[in-house]
């Protein structure tokens, strides 16, 4: 029971750190009358420090263990190839479902600020949180297969913040779609035994969405929401299955 309590505390606190890590720097910047650019730069830098640093301290005091998927950086090409495949499928299925497209995901006055946050800072934090701290906490009490599924599901839950103005009943579909995305990244990390592989795939995924401007993740339109999420679910789900078949199903990597 004590291990379960520690894992629950770890997961809840690190989720809170993600929220605080985004809100607190902006609040401070606003209080100090920073410009929009200065505020975003502050958040981009401070956000990973708060979440990754806070999670490291929490993991150290609660579990006294090395995170199972945090290994030294070893660059490999295959996560990039699989990320391109996944986004290609997302694009294809979204097109077939006649989903809406957005010409640009940039909402800030300077595109490079959103680029830094979307393509670098956010993937780094999310990989450390989900494939690092959350995965490590769950792996201490469950078998590897259960840990993979739960990590993906929690990744899906946290993205409920992307629901926006869409109808509340789309929440379930959104969680399922983002769980497929979480499964894709988690399987890549497990297959390579390193979050840096999933970080590479995550960066490529966000980069492609940023550059191409595919609005396949979330649409504020009620009628388009399910179509957008269909592309995400099928694209990421198929890519996750391909990773599983190629790396894990034949016991090449122990689960």
mmCIF file of C-alpha atoms in Angstrom:
data_model
loop_
_atom_site.group_PDB
_atom_site.id
_atom_site.type_symbol
_atom_site.label_atom_id
_atom_site.label_comp_id
_atom_site.label_asym_id
_atom_site.label_seq_id
_atom_site.Cartn_x
_atom_site.Cartn_y
_atom_site.Cartn_z
ATOM 1 C CA UNK A 1 0.000 0.000 0.000
ATOM 2 C CA UNK A 2 2.892 2.332 0.760
ATOM 3 C CA UNK A 3 4.250 1.959 -2.803
ATOM 4 C CA UNK A 4 0.836 2.737 -4.246
ATOM 5 C CA UNK A 5 0.578 5.877 -2.095
ATOM 6 C CA UNK A 6 4.047 7.022 -3.196
ATOM 7 C CA UNK A 7 3.212 6.448 -6.863
ATOM 8 C CA UNK A 8 -0.055 8.370 -6.513
ATOM 9 C CA UNK A 9 1.695 11.261 -4.776
ATOM 10 C CA UNK A 10 4.378 11.318 -7.462
ATOM 11 C CA UNK A 11 1.864 11.439 -10.295
ATOM 12 C CA UNK A 12 -0.396 14.066 -8.699
ATOM 13 C CA UNK A 13 2.433 16.371 -7.636
ATOM 14 C CA UNK A 14 4.233 16.227 -10.986
ATOM 15 C CA UNK A 15 0.944 17.061 -12.759
ATOM 16 C CA UNK A 16 0.527 20.061 -10.452
ATOM 17 C CA UNK A 17 4.094 21.077 -11.241
ATOM 18 C CA UNK A 18 3.220 21.083 -14.950
ATOM 19 C CA UNK A 19 0.360 23.512 -14.288
ATOM 20 C CA UNK A 20 2.356 25.699 -11.908
ATOM 21 C CA UNK A 21 5.365 25.634 -14.255
ATOM 22 C CA UNK A 22 3.270 27.288 -16.966
ATOM 23 C CA UNK A 23 1.159 29.664 -14.880
ATOM 24 C CA UNK A 24 3.658 30.926 -12.292
ATOM 25 C CA UNK A 25 6.286 32.348 -14.709
ATOM 26 C CA UNK A 26 3.581 34.158 -16.695
ATOM 27 C CA UNK A 27 2.004 35.518 -13.513
ATOM 28 C CA UNK A 28 5.345 36.820 -12.285
ATOM 29 C CA UNK A 29 6.143 38.300 -15.692
ATOM 30 C CA UNK A 30 2.758 40.012 -15.761
ATOM 31 C CA UNK A 31 3.295 41.382 -12.258
ATOM 32 C CA UNK A 32 6.655 42.798 -13.348
ATOM 33 C CA UNK A 33 5.042 44.271 -16.481
ATOM 34 C CA UNK A 34 7.143 42.199 -18.870
ATOM 35 C CA UNK A 35 6.340 42.347 -22.560
ATOM 36 C CA UNK A 36 4.601 39.376 -24.164
ATOM 37 C CA UNK A 37 7.873 38.149 -25.654
ATOM 38 C CA UNK A 38 9.745 38.469 -22.372
ATOM 39 C CA UNK A 39 6.948 36.639 -20.537
ATOM 40 C CA UNK A 40 6.979 33.726 -22.982
ATOM 41 C CA UNK A 41 10.781 33.522 -22.928
ATOM 42 C CA UNK A 42 10.635 33.409 -19.126
ATOM 43 C CA UNK A 43 8.071 30.597 -19.170
ATOM 44 C CA UNK A 44 9.964 28.640 -21.842
ATOM 45 C CA UNK A 45 13.099 28.658 -19.697
ATOM 46 C CA UNK A 46 11.561 28.312 -16.223
ATOM 47 C CA UNK A 47 8.898 25.713 -17.127
ATOM 48 C CA UNK A 48 11.349 22.808 -17.696
ATOM 49 C CA UNK A 49 13.387 23.799 -14.641
ATOM 50 C CA UNK A 50 10.356 23.706 -12.336
ATOM 51 C CA UNK A 51 8.879 20.475 -13.691
ATOM 52 C CA UNK A 52 12.008 18.431 -14.408
ATOM 53 C CA UNK A 53 13.893 19.689 -11.356
ATOM 54 C CA UNK A 54 10.923 19.315 -9.039
ATOM 55 C CA UNK A 55 10.175 15.848 -10.374
ATOM 56 C CA UNK A 56 13.804 14.800 -9.885
ATOM 57 C CA UNK A 57 13.735 15.862 -6.226
ATOM 58 C CA UNK A 58 10.394 14.145 -5.663
ATOM 59 C CA UNK A 59 11.589 10.928 -7.272
ATOM 60 C CA UNK A 60 14.777 11.029 -5.198
ATOM 61 C CA UNK A 61 12.953 11.381 -1.869
ATOM 62 C CA UNK A 62 10.049 9.039 -2.620
ATOM 63 C CA UNK A 63 11.690 6.193 -4.534
ATOM 64 C CA UNK A 64 15.458 6.604 -4.217
ATOM 65 C CA UNK A 65 15.798 5.020 -7.651
ATOM 66 C CA UNK A 66 17.049 5.726 -11.120
ATOM 67 C CA UNK A 67 14.291 6.273 -13.633
ATOM 68 C CA UNK A 68 14.055 3.117 -15.803
ATOM 69 C CA UNK A 69 13.912 4.916 -19.168
ATOM 70 C CA UNK A 70 16.224 7.846 -18.524
ATOM 71 C CA UNK A 71 19.475 6.775 -20.140
ATOM 72 C CA UNK A 72 22.349 8.607 -21.770
ATOM 73 C CA UNK A 73 21.655 10.335 -25.070
ATOM 74 C CA UNK A 74 22.269 8.114 -28.080
ATOM 75 C CA UNK A 75 20.936 9.586 -31.299
ATOM 76 C CA UNK A 76 19.117 7.169 -33.588
ATOM 77 C CA UNK A 77 17.285 7.740 -36.826
ATOM 78 C CA UNK A 78 14.442 5.279 -36.412
ATOM 79 C CA UNK A 79 12.306 7.391 -34.004
ATOM 80 C CA UNK A 80 12.332 10.157 -36.630
ATOM 81 C CA UNK A 81 11.168 7.751 -39.334
ATOM 82 C CA UNK A 82 8.337 6.451 -37.140
ATOM 83 C CA UNK A 83 7.272 9.967 -36.160
ATOM 84 C CA UNK A 84 7.060 10.944 -39.836
ATOM 85 C CA UNK A 85 5.029 7.790 -40.484
ATOM 86 C CA UNK A 86 2.676 8.605 -37.613
ATOM 87 C CA UNK A 87 2.090 12.181 -38.737
ATOM 88 C CA UNK A 88 1.717 11.077 -42.338
ATOM 89 C CA UNK A 89 -1.050 8.724 -41.241
ATOM 90 C CA UNK A 90 -2.645 11.426 -39.091
ATOM 91 C CA UNK A 91 -2.631 13.730 -42.122
ATOM 92 C CA UNK A 92 -4.063 11.016 -44.379
ATOM 93 C CA UNK A 93 -6.911 9.986 -42.082
ATOM 94 C CA UNK A 94 -7.737 13.603 -41.265
ATOM 95 C CA UNK A 95 -7.929 14.345 -44.991
ATOM 96 C CA UNK A 96 -10.179 11.338 -45.616
ATOM 97 C CA UNK A 97 -12.435 12.449 -42.762
ATOM 98 C CA UNK A 98 -12.562 15.918 -44.350
ATOM 99 C CA UNK A 99 -11.329 17.546 -41.166
ATOM 100 C CA UNK A 100 -10.545 21.224 -40.948
ATOM 101 C CA UNK A 101 -7.036 22.536 -41.551
ATOM 102 C CA UNK A 102 -5.346 25.478 -39.960
ATOM 103 C CA UNK A 103 -2.782 27.456 -41.907
ATOM 104 C CA UNK A 104 -0.637 28.156 -38.860
ATOM 105 C CA UNK A 105 -0.546 27.135 -35.197
ATOM 106 C CA UNK A 106 1.290 30.346 -34.345
ATOM 107 C CA UNK A 107 -0.690 32.691 -32.103
ATOM 108 C CA UNK A 108 2.186 34.820 -30.808
ATOM 109 C CA UNK A 109 3.659 37.893 -32.444
ATOM 110 C CA UNK A 110 7.031 36.141 -32.830
ATOM 111 C CA UNK A 111 6.858 32.685 -34.411
ATOM 112 C CA UNK A 112 10.194 31.612 -32.948
ATOM 113 C CA UNK A 113 8.864 31.912 -29.398
ATOM 114 C CA UNK A 114 6.027 29.490 -30.076
ATOM 115 C CA UNK A 115 8.491 27.308 -31.961
ATOM 116 C CA UNK A 116 10.788 27.100 -28.923
ATOM 117 C CA UNK A 117 7.883 26.318 -26.609
ATOM 118 C CA UNK A 118 6.035 23.891 -28.882
ATOM 119 C CA UNK A 119 8.932 22.026 -30.490
ATOM 120 C CA UNK A 120 11.590 22.015 -27.754
ATOM 121 C CA UNK A 121 10.393 22.936 -24.274
ATOM 122 C CA UNK A 122 7.030 21.119 -24.258
ATOM 123 C CA UNK A 123 8.334 17.773 -25.632
ATOM 124 C CA UNK A 124 11.248 17.822 -23.167
ATOM 125 C CA UNK A 125 8.955 18.389 -20.193
ATOM 126 C CA UNK A 126 6.312 15.900 -21.311
ATOM 127 C CA UNK A 127 8.832 13.136 -21.963
ATOM 128 C CA UNK A 128 10.478 13.612 -18.589
ATOM 129 C CA UNK A 129 7.084 13.710 -16.886
ATOM 130 C CA UNK A 130 5.334 10.815 -18.611
ATOM 131 C CA UNK A 131 8.068 8.481 -19.848
ATOM 132 C CA UNK A 132 10.262 9.518 -16.917
ATOM 133 C CA UNK A 133 8.544 10.240 -13.607
ATOM 134 C CA UNK A 134 5.072 8.800 -14.233
ATOM 135 C CA UNK A 135 6.459 5.687 -15.934
ATOM 136 C CA UNK A 136 9.015 5.201 -13.135
ATOM 137 C CA UNK A 137 6.388 5.542 -10.405
ATOM 138 C CA UNK A 138 4.019 3.076 -12.069
ATOM 139 C CA UNK A 139 6.835 0.678 -12.954
ATOM 140 C CA UNK A 140 7.648 0.374 -9.248
ATOM 141 C CA UNK A 141 4.280 -1.234 -8.511
ATOM 142 C CA UNK A 142 2.990 -2.745 -11.775
ATOM 143 C CA UNK A 143 4.341 -5.036 -14.464
ATOM 144 C CA UNK A 144 5.775 -3.402 -17.563
ATOM 145 C CA UNK A 145 2.726 -3.946 -19.808
ATOM 146 C CA UNK A 146 0.354 -2.371 -17.276
ATOM 147 C CA UNK A 147 2.796 0.494 -16.788
ATOM 148 C CA UNK A 148 2.841 1.176 -20.540
ATOM 149 C CA UNK A 149 -0.956 1.283 -20.766
ATOM 150 C CA UNK A 150 -1.400 3.454 -17.672
ATOM 151 C CA UNK A 151 1.319 5.879 -18.781
ATOM 152 C CA UNK A 152 -0.381 6.293 -22.159
ATOM 153 C CA UNK A 153 -3.789 6.754 -20.512
ATOM 154 C CA UNK A 154 -2.536 9.433 -18.101
ATOM 155 C CA UNK A 155 -0.926 11.194 -21.069
ATOM 156 C CA UNK A 156 -4.365 11.171 -22.698
ATOM 157 C CA UNK A 157 -6.066 12.526 -19.567
ATOM 158 C CA UNK A 158 -3.722 15.492 -19.179
ATOM 159 C CA UNK A 159 -4.569 16.588 -22.731
ATOM 160 C CA UNK A 160 -8.174 17.217 -21.718
ATOM 161 C CA UNK A 161 -6.903 20.770 -21.371
ATOM 162 C CA UNK A 162 -6.973 20.821 -25.200
ATOM 163 C CA UNK A 163 -10.742 20.346 -25.255
ATOM 164 C CA UNK A 164 -11.259 24.081 -25.675
ATOM 165 C CA UNK A 165 -14.764 25.151 -26.664
ATOM 166 C CA UNK A 166 -15.774 21.756 -28.009
ATOM 167 C CA UNK A 167 -18.747 19.966 -26.494
ATOM 168 C CA UNK A 168 -18.055 18.147 -23.238
ATOM 169 C CA UNK A 169 -19.092 14.774 -24.659
ATOM 170 C CA UNK A 170 -16.069 14.900 -26.947
ATOM 171 C CA UNK A 171 -13.851 14.531 -23.862
ATOM 172 C CA UNK A 172 -13.954 10.714 -23.961
ATOM 173 C CA UNK A 173 -12.929 10.580 -27.616
ATOM 174 C CA UNK A 174 -10.183 13.127 -26.969
ATOM 175 C CA UNK A 175 -8.735 10.995 -24.161
ATOM 176 C CA UNK A 176 -8.826 7.886 -26.357
ATOM 177 C CA UNK A 177 -7.118 9.689 -29.250
ATOM 178 C CA UNK A 178 -4.369 11.139 -27.079
ATOM 179 C CA UNK A 179 -3.934 7.834 -25.306
ATOM 180 C CA UNK A 180 -3.010 6.401 -28.715
ATOM 181 C CA UNK A 181 -0.443 9.188 -29.077
ATOM 182 C CA UNK A 182 0.833 8.463 -25.565
ATOM 183 C CA UNK A 183 1.095 4.780 -26.426
ATOM 184 C CA UNK A 184 3.154 5.642 -29.506
ATOM 185 C CA UNK A 185 5.688 7.693 -27.554
ATOM 186 C CA UNK A 186 5.782 5.233 -24.652
ATOM 187 C CA UNK A 187 6.461 2.231 -26.878
ATOM 188 C CA UNK A 188 9.271 4.095 -28.602
ATOM 189 C CA UNK A 189 10.848 4.882 -25.216
ATOM 190 C CA UNK A 190 10.486 1.279 -24.042
ATOM 191 C CA UNK A 191 11.805 -0.122 -27.319
ATOM 192 C CA UNK A 192 14.927 2.018 -27.064
ATOM 193 C CA UNK A 193 15.032 1.929 -23.240
ATOM 194 C CA UNK A 194 15.426 5.694 -23.263
ATOM 195 C CA UNK A 195 13.164 8.738 -23.166
ATOM 196 C CA UNK A 196 15.530 10.415 -25.601
ATOM 197 C CA UNK A 197 14.181 8.239 -28.390
ATOM 198 C CA UNK A 198 10.611 9.285 -27.581
ATOM 199 C CA UNK A 199 11.796 12.883 -27.150
ATOM 200 C CA UNK A 200 13.217 12.769 -30.685
ATOM 201 C CA UNK A 201 9.922 11.427 -32.036
ATOM 202 C CA UNK A 202 7.970 13.959 -29.983
ATOM 203 C CA UNK A 203 10.043 16.858 -31.352
ATOM 204 C CA UNK A 204 9.539 15.667 -34.926
ATOM 205 C CA UNK A 205 5.810 15.216 -34.319
ATOM 206 C CA UNK A 206 5.388 18.738 -32.941
ATOM 207 C CA UNK A 207 7.661 20.179 -35.630
ATOM 208 C CA UNK A 208 5.612 18.641 -38.430
ATOM 209 C CA UNK A 209 2.359 19.867 -36.922
ATOM 210 C CA UNK A 210 3.889 23.300 -36.466
ATOM 211 C CA UNK A 211 5.330 23.573 -39.964
ATOM 212 C CA UNK A 212 2.620 21.858 -41.964
ATOM 213 C CA UNK A 213 -0.111 23.451 -39.884
ATOM 214 C CA UNK A 214 -2.314 20.367 -39.659
ATOM 215 C CA UNK A 215 -5.087 21.069 -37.226
ATOM 216 C CA UNK A 216 -5.580 17.352 -36.491
ATOM 217 C CA UNK A 217 -5.192 17.527 -32.734
ATOM 218 C CA UNK A 218 -8.184 19.602 -31.656
ATOM 219 C CA UNK A 219 -10.832 21.664 -33.361
ATOM 220 C CA UNK A 220 -13.080 24.099 -31.526
ATOM 221 C CA UNK A 221 -15.907 23.188 -33.876
ATOM 222 C CA UNK A 222 -18.321 20.619 -32.463
ATOM 223 C CA UNK A 223 -18.927 19.023 -35.850
ATOM 224 C CA UNK A 224 -15.207 18.808 -36.673
ATOM 225 C CA UNK A 225 -13.944 17.576 -33.311
ATOM 226 C CA UNK A 226 -14.517 13.875 -33.925
ATOM 227 C CA UNK A 227 -13.022 14.092 -37.415
ATOM 228 C CA UNK A 228 -9.835 15.704 -36.144
ATOM 229 C CA UNK A 229 -9.506 13.170 -33.343
ATOM 230 C CA UNK A 230 -10.187 10.304 -35.755
ATOM 231 C CA UNK A 231 -7.023 11.223 -37.639
ATOM 232 C CA UNK A 232 -5.008 11.364 -34.406
ATOM 233 C CA UNK A 233 -6.417 8.091 -33.080
ATOM 234 C CA UNK A 234 -5.936 6.055 -36.256
ATOM 235 C CA UNK A 235 -2.592 7.580 -37.234
ATOM 236 C CA UNK A 236 -0.962 7.272 -33.838
ATOM 237 C CA UNK A 237 -2.645 3.949 -33.088
ATOM 238 C CA UNK A 238 -1.349 2.304 -36.260
ATOM 239 C CA UNK A 239 2.132 3.777 -35.756
ATOM 240 C CA UNK A 240 2.173 2.503 -32.156
ATOM 241 C CA UNK A 241 1.218 -0.977 -33.356
ATOM 242 C CA UNK A 242 3.996 -0.921 -35.957
ATOM 243 C CA UNK A 243 6.538 0.008 -33.271
ATOM 244 C CA UNK A 244 5.233 -2.816 -31.077
ATOM 245 C CA UNK A 245 5.393 -5.380 -33.870
ATOM 246 C CA UNK A 246 8.882 -4.375 -34.992
ATOM 247 C CA UNK A 247 10.539 -4.009 -31.594
ATOM 248 C CA UNK A 248 8.539 -5.673 -28.833
ATOM 249 C CA UNK A 249 6.290 -8.494 -30.026
ATOM 250 C CA UNK A 250 9.173 -10.855 -30.772
ATOM 251 C CA UNK A 251 10.804 -10.254 -27.393
ATOM 252 C CA UNK A 252 13.646 -8.262 -28.917
ATOM 253 C CA UNK A 253 13.182 -5.941 -25.978
ATOM 254 C CA UNK A 254 11.866 -7.299 -22.706
ATOM 255 C CA UNK A 255 8.566 -5.809 -21.567
#
